[in-house]
């Protein structure tokens, strides 16, 4: 990790917009490249009924704060609802997912430490990854495991 010595500023209207693996809009506020690897930060805007498929991070801890809407999280064998104001911290190596279970669009602020997996959103947008298989290649490179990465044999030492 290099040292983090400059401010990272994400101004309203000038943010980097990308897509989640399930196609929702995401705004990137800070990346590992900008923070010396310390963290990544974004906001996700989730349509009702949407959220990521179950997956496992092998490199980072995720932290979410619900800004708008009602989400249902699954972490290992535990399921719980997260209304506005809830903060959820998800550990590495534990399968998890979440879904907007409300009737309105949801919004969450997300942070990962160390940073890195936010690059997935940027790469999905930059490379036009528009199939689960193309997205799985990006996820596997970043140490994210799910049913598709396993089925395609994309997991290995880089994601363990």
JSON list of C-alpha atoms in Angstrom, two decimals:
[
{"chain": "A", "resi": 1, "resn": "UNK", "atom": "CA", "xyz": [0.00, 0.00, 0.00]},
{"chain": "A", "resi": 2, "resn": "UNK", "atom": "CA", "xyz": [1.27, 3.43, -0.89]},
{"chain": "A", "resi": 3, "resn": "UNK", "atom": "CA", "xyz": [0.65, 6.34, 1.42]},
{"chain": "A", "resi": 4, "resn": "UNK", "atom": "CA", "xyz": [-2.58, 8.27, 1.13]},
{"chain": "A", "resi": 5, "resn": "UNK", "atom": "CA", "xyz": [-1.57, 11.92, 1.06]},
{"chain": "A", "resi": 6, "resn": "UNK", "atom": "CA", "xyz": [-4.10, 13.86, -1.06]},
{"chain": "A", "resi": 7, "resn": "UNK", "atom": "CA", "xyz": [-7.75, 14.70, -0.55]},
{"chain": "A", "resi": 8, "resn": "UNK", "atom": "CA", "xyz": [-10.24, 12.72, -2.61]},
{"chain": "A", "resi": 9, "resn": "UNK", "atom": "CA", "xyz": [-13.18, 14.92, -3.54]},
{"chain": "A", "resi": 10, "resn": "UNK", "atom": "CA", "xyz": [-16.41, 13.69, -5.14]},
{"chain": "A", "resi": 11, "resn": "UNK", "atom": "CA", "xyz": [-18.42, 16.77, -6.06]},
{"chain": "A", "resi": 12, "resn": "UNK", "atom": "CA", "xyz": [-22.18, 16.61, -6.71]},
{"chain": "A", "resi": 13, "resn": "UNK", "atom": "CA", "xyz": [-22.81, 16.37, -10.43]},
{"chain": "A", "resi": 14, "resn": "UNK", "atom": "CA", "xyz": [-19.21, 15.37, -11.17]},
{"chain": "A", "resi": 15, "resn": "UNK", "atom": "CA", "xyz": [-19.20, 11.87, -9.68]},
{"chain": "A", "resi": 16, "resn": "UNK", "atom": "CA", "xyz": [-18.17, 8.75, -11.58]},
{"chain": "A", "resi": 17, "resn": "UNK", "atom": "CA", "xyz": [-21.26, 6.77, -12.52]},
{"chain": "A", "resi": 18, "resn": "UNK", "atom": "CA", "xyz": [-21.05, 3.02, -13.15]},
{"chain": "A", "resi": 19, "resn": "UNK", "atom": "CA", "xyz": [-23.21, -0.12, -12.89]},
{"chain": "A", "resi": 20, "resn": "UNK", "atom": "CA", "xyz": [-23.59, -2.92, -10.37]},
{"chain": "A", "resi": 21, "resn": "UNK", "atom": "CA", "xyz": [-23.52, -6.57, -11.50]},
{"chain": "A", "resi": 22, "resn": "UNK", "atom": "CA", "xyz": [-27.34, -6.50, -11.41]},
{"chain": "A", "resi": 23, "resn": "UNK", "atom": "CA", "xyz": [-27.47, -3.35, -13.58]},
{"chain": "A", "resi": 24, "resn": "UNK", "atom": "CA", "xyz": [-28.30, -0.69, -10.99]},
{"chain": "A", "resi": 25, "resn": "UNK", "atom": "CA", "xyz": [-26.74, 2.77, -11.01]},
{"chain": "A", "resi": 26, "resn": "UNK", "atom": "CA", "xyz": [-23.79, 3.29, -8.70]},
{"chain": "A", "resi": 27, "resn": "UNK", "atom": "CA", "xyz": [-21.77, 6.42, -7.96]},
{"chain": "A", "resi": 28, "resn": "UNK", "atom": "CA", "xyz": [-18.10, 5.94, -7.11]},
{"chain": "A", "resi": 29, "resn": "UNK", "atom": "CA", "xyz": [-16.77, 8.44, -4.56]},
{"chain": "A", "resi": 30, "resn": "UNK", "atom": "CA", "xyz": [-13.27, 7.06, -3.79]},
{"chain": "A", "resi": 31, "resn": "UNK", "atom": "CA", "xyz": [-11.13, 4.18, -5.04]},
{"chain": "A", "resi": 32, "resn": "UNK", "atom": "CA", "xyz": [-8.25, 2.14, -3.68]},
{"chain": "A", "resi": 33, "resn": "UNK", "atom": "CA", "xyz": [-6.03, 3.78, -6.28]},
{"chain": "A", "resi": 34, "resn": "UNK", "atom": "CA", "xyz": [-6.88, 7.19, -4.80]},
{"chain": "A", "resi": 35, "resn": "UNK", "atom": "CA", "xyz": [-6.61, 6.17, -1.13]},
{"chain": "A", "resi": 36, "resn": "UNK", "atom": "CA", "xyz": [-3.37, 4.21, -1.19]},
{"chain": "A", "resi": 37, "resn": "UNK", "atom": "CA", "xyz": [-5.41, 1.00, -0.99]},
{"chain": "A", "resi": 38, "resn": "UNK", "atom": "CA", "xyz": [-7.02, 1.95, 2.33]},
{"chain": "A", "resi": 39, "resn": "UNK", "atom": "CA", "xyz": [-10.66, 1.94, 1.21]},
{"chain": "A", "resi": 40, "resn": "UNK", "atom": "CA", "xyz": [-13.19, 2.33, -1.58]},
{"chain": "A", "resi": 41, "resn": "UNK", "atom": "CA", "xyz": [-16.47, 4.24, -1.29]},
{"chain": "A", "resi": 42, "resn": "UNK", "atom": "CA", "xyz": [-19.69, 4.43, -3.33]},
{"chain": "A", "resi": 43, "resn": "UNK", "atom": "CA", "xyz": [-23.45, 4.93, -3.30]},
{"chain": "A", "resi": 44, "resn": "UNK", "atom": "CA", "xyz": [-25.74, 2.34, -4.80]},
{"chain": "A", "resi": 45, "resn": "UNK", "atom": "CA", "xyz": [-29.24, 3.14, -6.07]},
{"chain": "A", "resi": 46, "resn": "UNK", "atom": "CA", "xyz": [-31.34, -0.01, -6.01]},
{"chain": "A", "resi": 47, "resn": "UNK", "atom": "CA", "xyz": [-34.70, -0.52, -7.75]},
{"chain": "A", "resi": 48, "resn": "UNK", "atom": "CA", "xyz": [-37.36, -2.37, -5.73]},
{"chain": "A", "resi": 49, "resn": "UNK", "atom": "CA", "xyz": [-36.80, -6.13, -5.74]},
{"chain": "A", "resi": 50, "resn": "UNK", "atom": "CA", "xyz": [-33.17, -5.90, -6.84]},
{"chain": "A", "resi": 51, "resn": "UNK", "atom": "CA", "xyz": [-29.80, -6.65, -5.24]},
{"chain": "A", "resi": 52, "resn": "UNK", "atom": "CA", "xyz": [-26.72, -8.77, -5.83]},
{"chain": "A", "resi": 53, "resn": "UNK", "atom": "CA", "xyz": [-26.72, -12.55, -5.99]},
{"chain": "A", "resi": 54, "resn": "UNK", "atom": "CA", "xyz": [-25.15, -14.30, -3.00]},
{"chain": "A", "resi": 55, "resn": "UNK", "atom": "CA", "xyz": [-21.38, -13.83, -3.10]},
{"chain": "A", "resi": 56, "resn": "UNK", "atom": "CA", "xyz": [-18.29, -13.97, -0.91]},
{"chain": "A", "resi": 57, "resn": "UNK", "atom": "CA", "xyz": [-15.52, -11.39, -0.63]},
{"chain": "A", "resi": 58, "resn": "UNK", "atom": "CA", "xyz": [-12.07, -12.83, 0.03]},
{"chain": "A", "resi": 59, "resn": "UNK", "atom": "CA", "xyz": [-10.22, -9.55, 0.46]},
{"chain": "A", "resi": 60, "resn": "UNK", "atom": "CA", "xyz": [-12.31, -6.83, 2.06]},
{"chain": "A", "resi": 61, "resn": "UNK", "atom": "CA", "xyz": [-14.84, -6.00, 4.76]},
{"chain": "A", "resi": 62, "resn": "UNK", "atom": "CA", "xyz": [-17.93, -4.20, 3.46]},
{"chain": "A", "resi": 63, "resn": "UNK", "atom": "CA", "xyz": [-19.82, -1.53, 5.38]},
{"chain": "A", "resi": 64, "resn": "UNK", "atom": "CA", "xyz": [-23.24, -0.26, 4.25]},
{"chain": "A", "resi": 65, "resn": "UNK", "atom": "CA", "xyz": [-25.47, 2.53, 5.58]},
{"chain": "A", "resi": 66, "resn": "UNK", "atom": "CA", "xyz": [-29.06, 2.59, 4.38]},
{"chain": "A", "resi": 67, "resn": "UNK", "atom": "CA", "xyz": [-29.94, 6.11, 3.22]},
{"chain": "A", "resi": 68, "resn": "UNK", "atom": "CA", "xyz": [-33.33, 5.41, 1.63]},
{"chain": "A", "resi": 69, "resn": "UNK", "atom": "CA", "xyz": [-35.58, 2.35, 1.39]},
{"chain": "A", "resi": 70, "resn": "UNK", "atom": "CA", "xyz": [-35.79, -0.98, 3.17]},
{"chain": "A", "resi": 71, "resn": "UNK", "atom": "CA", "xyz": [-33.25, -3.74, 2.53]},
{"chain": "A", "resi": 72, "resn": "UNK", "atom": "CA", "xyz": [-33.11, -7.38, 3.56]},
{"chain": "A", "resi": 73, "resn": "UNK", "atom": "CA", "xyz": [-29.59, -8.71, 4.16]},
{"chain": "A", "resi": 74, "resn": "UNK", "atom": "CA", "xyz": [-28.44, -12.31, 4.26]},
{"chain": "A", "resi": 75, "resn": "UNK", "atom": "CA", "xyz": [-25.07, -12.97, 5.92]},
{"chain": "A", "resi": 76, "resn": "UNK", "atom": "CA", "xyz": [-24.23, -16.63, 6.35]},
{"chain": "A", "resi": 77, "resn": "UNK", "atom": "CA", "xyz": [-27.30, -18.24, 7.97]},
{"chain": "A", "resi": 78, "resn": "UNK", "atom": "CA", "xyz": [-28.60, -14.93, 9.36]},
{"chain": "A", "resi": 79, "resn": "UNK", "atom": "CA", "xyz": [-31.27, -12.81, 7.61]},
{"chain": "A", "resi": 80, "resn": "UNK", "atom": "CA", "xyz": [-32.35, -9.37, 8.83]},
{"chain": "A", "resi": 81, "resn": "UNK", "atom": "CA", "xyz": [-34.11, -6.25, 7.62]},
{"chain": "A", "resi": 82, "resn": "UNK", "atom": "CA", "xyz": [-32.28, -2.94, 7.42]},
{"chain": "A", "resi": 83, "resn": "UNK", "atom": "CA", "xyz": [-34.43, 0.22, 7.42]},
{"chain": "A", "resi": 84, "resn": "UNK", "atom": "CA", "xyz": [-33.15, 3.77, 6.89]},
{"chain": "A", "resi": 85, "resn": "UNK", "atom": "CA", "xyz": [-30.25, 4.60, 9.21]},
{"chain": "A", "resi": 86, "resn": "UNK", "atom": "CA", "xyz": [-29.09, 0.99, 9.62]},
{"chain": "A", "resi": 87, "resn": "UNK", "atom": "CA", "xyz": [-25.36, 0.29, 9.35]},
{"chain": "A", "resi": 88, "resn": "UNK", "atom": "CA", "xyz": [-24.34, -3.24, 8.32]},
{"chain": "A", "resi": 89, "resn": "UNK", "atom": "CA", "xyz": [-20.77, -4.57, 8.47]},
{"chain": "A", "resi": 90, "resn": "UNK", "atom": "CA", "xyz": [-20.13, -7.74, 6.44]},
{"chain": "A", "resi": 91, "resn": "UNK", "atom": "CA", "xyz": [-17.07, -9.93, 7.09]},
{"chain": "A", "resi": 92, "resn": "UNK", "atom": "CA", "xyz": [-14.79, -11.57, 4.56]},
{"chain": "A", "resi": 93, "resn": "UNK", "atom": "CA", "xyz": [-15.23, -15.25, 3.69]},
{"chain": "A", "resi": 94, "resn": "UNK", "atom": "CA", "xyz": [-18.94, -15.28, 4.66]},
{"chain": "A", "resi": 95, "resn": "UNK", "atom": "CA", "xyz": [-21.49, -15.58, 1.82]},
{"chain": "A", "resi": 96, "resn": "UNK", "atom": "CA", "xyz": [-23.87, -12.65, 1.80]},
{"chain": "A", "resi": 97, "resn": "UNK", "atom": "CA", "xyz": [-26.40, -10.75, -0.30]},
{"chain": "A", "resi": 98, "resn": "UNK", "atom": "CA", "xyz": [-28.95, -7.99, 0.05]},
{"chain": "A", "resi": 99, "resn": "UNK", "atom": "CA", "xyz": [-32.11, -6.89, -1.71]},
{"chain": "A", "resi": 100, "resn": "UNK", "atom": "CA", "xyz": [-34.31, -3.78, -1.73]},
{"chain": "A", "resi": 101, "resn": "UNK", "atom": "CA", "xyz": [-37.57, -5.19, -0.32]},
{"chain": "A", "resi": 102, "resn": "UNK", "atom": "CA", "xyz": [-39.39, -1.84, -0.34]},
{"chain": "A", "resi": 103, "resn": "UNK", "atom": "CA", "xyz": [-41.75, -0.40, -2.96]},
{"chain": "A", "resi": 104, "resn": "UNK", "atom": "CA", "xyz": [-39.52, 2.60, -3.71]},
{"chain": "A", "resi": 105, "resn": "UNK", "atom": "CA", "xyz": [-35.95, 2.90, -5.04]},
{"chain": "A", "resi": 106, "resn": "UNK", "atom": "CA", "xyz": [-33.39, 2.37, -2.29]},
{"chain": "A", "resi": 107, "resn": "UNK", "atom": "CA", "xyz": [-30.05, 4.03, -1.67]},
{"chain": "A", "resi": 108, "resn": "UNK", "atom": "CA", "xyz": [-27.08, 2.81, 0.36]},
{"chain": "A", "resi": 109, "resn": "UNK", "atom": "CA", "xyz": [-23.65, 4.25, 1.02]},
{"chain": "A", "resi": 110, "resn": "UNK", "atom": "CA", "xyz": [-20.96, 1.56, 0.81]},
{"chain": "A", "resi": 111, "resn": "UNK", "atom": "CA", "xyz": [-17.35, 1.39, 1.94]},
{"chain": "A", "resi": 112, "resn": "UNK", "atom": "CA", "xyz": [-14.82, -1.44, 1.68]},
{"chain": "A", "resi": 113, "resn": "UNK", "atom": "CA", "xyz": [-11.56, -1.82, 3.53]},
{"chain": "A", "resi": 114, "resn": "UNK", "atom": "CA", "xyz": [-9.06, -2.42, 2.17]},
{"chain": "A", "resi": 115, "resn": "UNK", "atom": "CA", "xyz": [-10.20, -0.87, -1.07]},
{"chain": "A", "resi": 116, "resn": "UNK", "atom": "CA", "xyz": [-10.27, -2.64, -4.38]},
{"chain": "A", "resi": 117, "resn": "UNK", "atom": "CA", "xyz": [-13.61, -4.27, -5.11]},
{"chain": "A", "resi": 118, "resn": "UNK", "atom": "CA", "xyz": [-15.11, -0.91, -6.13]},
{"chain": "A", "resi": 119, "resn": "UNK", "atom": "CA", "xyz": [-13.04, -1.39, -9.28]},
{"chain": "A", "resi": 120, "resn": "UNK", "atom": "CA", "xyz": [-15.58, -4.06, -10.26]},
{"chain": "A", "resi": 121, "resn": "UNK", "atom": "CA", "xyz": [-18.25, -1.40, -10.86]},
{"chain": "A", "resi": 122, "resn": "UNK", "atom": "CA", "xyz": [-15.86, 0.73, -12.89]},
{"chain": "A", "resi": 123, "resn": "UNK", "atom": "CA", "xyz": [-14.74, -2.27, -14.98]},
{"chain": "A", "resi": 124, "resn": "UNK", "atom": "CA", "xyz": [-18.29, -3.48, -15.65]},
{"chain": "A", "resi": 125, "resn": "UNK", "atom": "CA", "xyz": [-19.04, -0.07, -17.14]},
{"chain": "A", "resi": 126, "resn": "UNK", "atom": "CA", "xyz": [-15.69, 0.40, -18.92]},
{"chain": "A", "resi": 127, "resn": "UNK", "atom": "CA", "xyz": [-15.63, -3.04, -20.55]},
{"chain": "A", "resi": 128, "resn": "UNK", "atom": "CA", "xyz": [-19.35, -3.23, -21.29]},
{"chain": "A", "resi": 129, "resn": "UNK", "atom": "CA", "xyz": [-19.62, -6.45, -19.27]},
{"chain": "A", "resi": 130, "resn": "UNK", "atom": "CA", "xyz": [-23.22, -7.32, -20.08]},
{"chain": "A", "resi": 131, "resn": "UNK", "atom": "CA", "xyz": [-23.47, -11.03, -19.29]},
{"chain": "A", "resi": 132, "resn": "UNK", "atom": "CA", "xyz": [-23.10, -12.92, -16.02]},
{"chain": "A", "resi": 133, "resn": "UNK", "atom": "CA", "xyz": [-20.05, -14.69, -17.46]},
{"chain": "A", "resi": 134, "resn": "UNK", "atom": "CA", "xyz": [-18.25, -11.45, -18.39]},
{"chain": "A", "resi": 135, "resn": "UNK", "atom": "CA", "xyz": [-19.05, -9.98, -14.97]},
{"chain": "A", "resi": 136, "resn": "UNK", "atom": "CA", "xyz": [-17.83, -13.18, -13.27]},
{"chain": "A", "resi": 137, "resn": "UNK", "atom": "CA", "xyz": [-14.39, -12.78, -14.87]},
{"chain": "A", "resi": 138, "resn": "UNK", "atom": "CA", "xyz": [-14.12, -9.28, -13.35]},
{"chain": "A", "resi": 139, "resn": "UNK", "atom": "CA", "xyz": [-15.39, -10.49, -9.97]},
{"chain": "A", "resi": 140, "resn": "UNK", "atom": "CA", "xyz": [-12.97, -13.42, -9.86]},
{"chain": "A", "resi": 141, "resn": "UNK", "atom": "CA", "xyz": [-10.02, -11.12, -10.62]},
{"chain": "A", "resi": 142, "resn": "UNK", "atom": "CA", "xyz": [-11.03, -9.06, -7.58]},
{"chain": "A", "resi": 143, "resn": "UNK", "atom": "CA", "xyz": [-11.45, -12.06, -5.26]},
{"chain": "A", "resi": 144, "resn": "UNK", "atom": "CA", "xyz": [-15.26, -12.18, -5.30]},
{"chain": "A", "resi": 145, "resn": "UNK", "atom": "CA", "xyz": [-16.71, -15.70, -5.41]},
{"chain": "A", "resi": 146, "resn": "UNK", "atom": "CA", "xyz": [-20.25, -16.68, -6.41]},
{"chain": "A", "resi": 147, "resn": "UNK", "atom": "CA", "xyz": [-22.05, -19.54, -8.14]},
{"chain": "A", "resi": 148, "resn": "UNK", "atom": "CA", "xyz": [-21.01, -18.34, -11.61]},
{"chain": "A", "resi": 149, "resn": "UNK", "atom": "CA", "xyz": [-17.31, -17.89, -10.77]},
{"chain": "A", "resi": 150, "resn": "UNK", "atom": "CA", "xyz": [-17.34, -21.40, -9.28]},
{"chain": "A", "resi": 151, "resn": "UNK", "atom": "CA", "xyz": [-19.20, -22.91, -12.26]},
{"chain": "A", "resi": 152, "resn": "UNK", "atom": "CA", "xyz": [-16.73, -21.31, -14.68]},
{"chain": "A", "resi": 153, "resn": "UNK", "atom": "CA", "xyz": [-13.73, -22.47, -12.60]},
{"chain": "A", "resi": 154, "resn": "UNK", "atom": "CA", "xyz": [-12.59, -18.88, -12.12]},
{"chain": "A", "resi": 155, "resn": "UNK", "atom": "CA", "xyz": [-11.62, -19.20, -8.48]},
{"chain": "A", "resi": 156, "resn": "UNK", "atom": "CA", "xyz": [-8.10, -19.99, -7.50]},
{"chain": "A", "resi": 157, "resn": "UNK", "atom": "CA", "xyz": [-5.15, -18.71, -5.49]},
{"chain": "A", "resi": 158, "resn": "UNK", "atom": "CA", "xyz": [-5.87, -15.09, -6.51]},
{"chain": "A", "resi": 159, "resn": "UNK", "atom": "CA", "xyz": [-9.24, -15.21, -4.75]},
{"chain": "A", "resi": 160, "resn": "UNK", "atom": "CA", "xyz": [-8.40, -17.27, -1.67]}
]
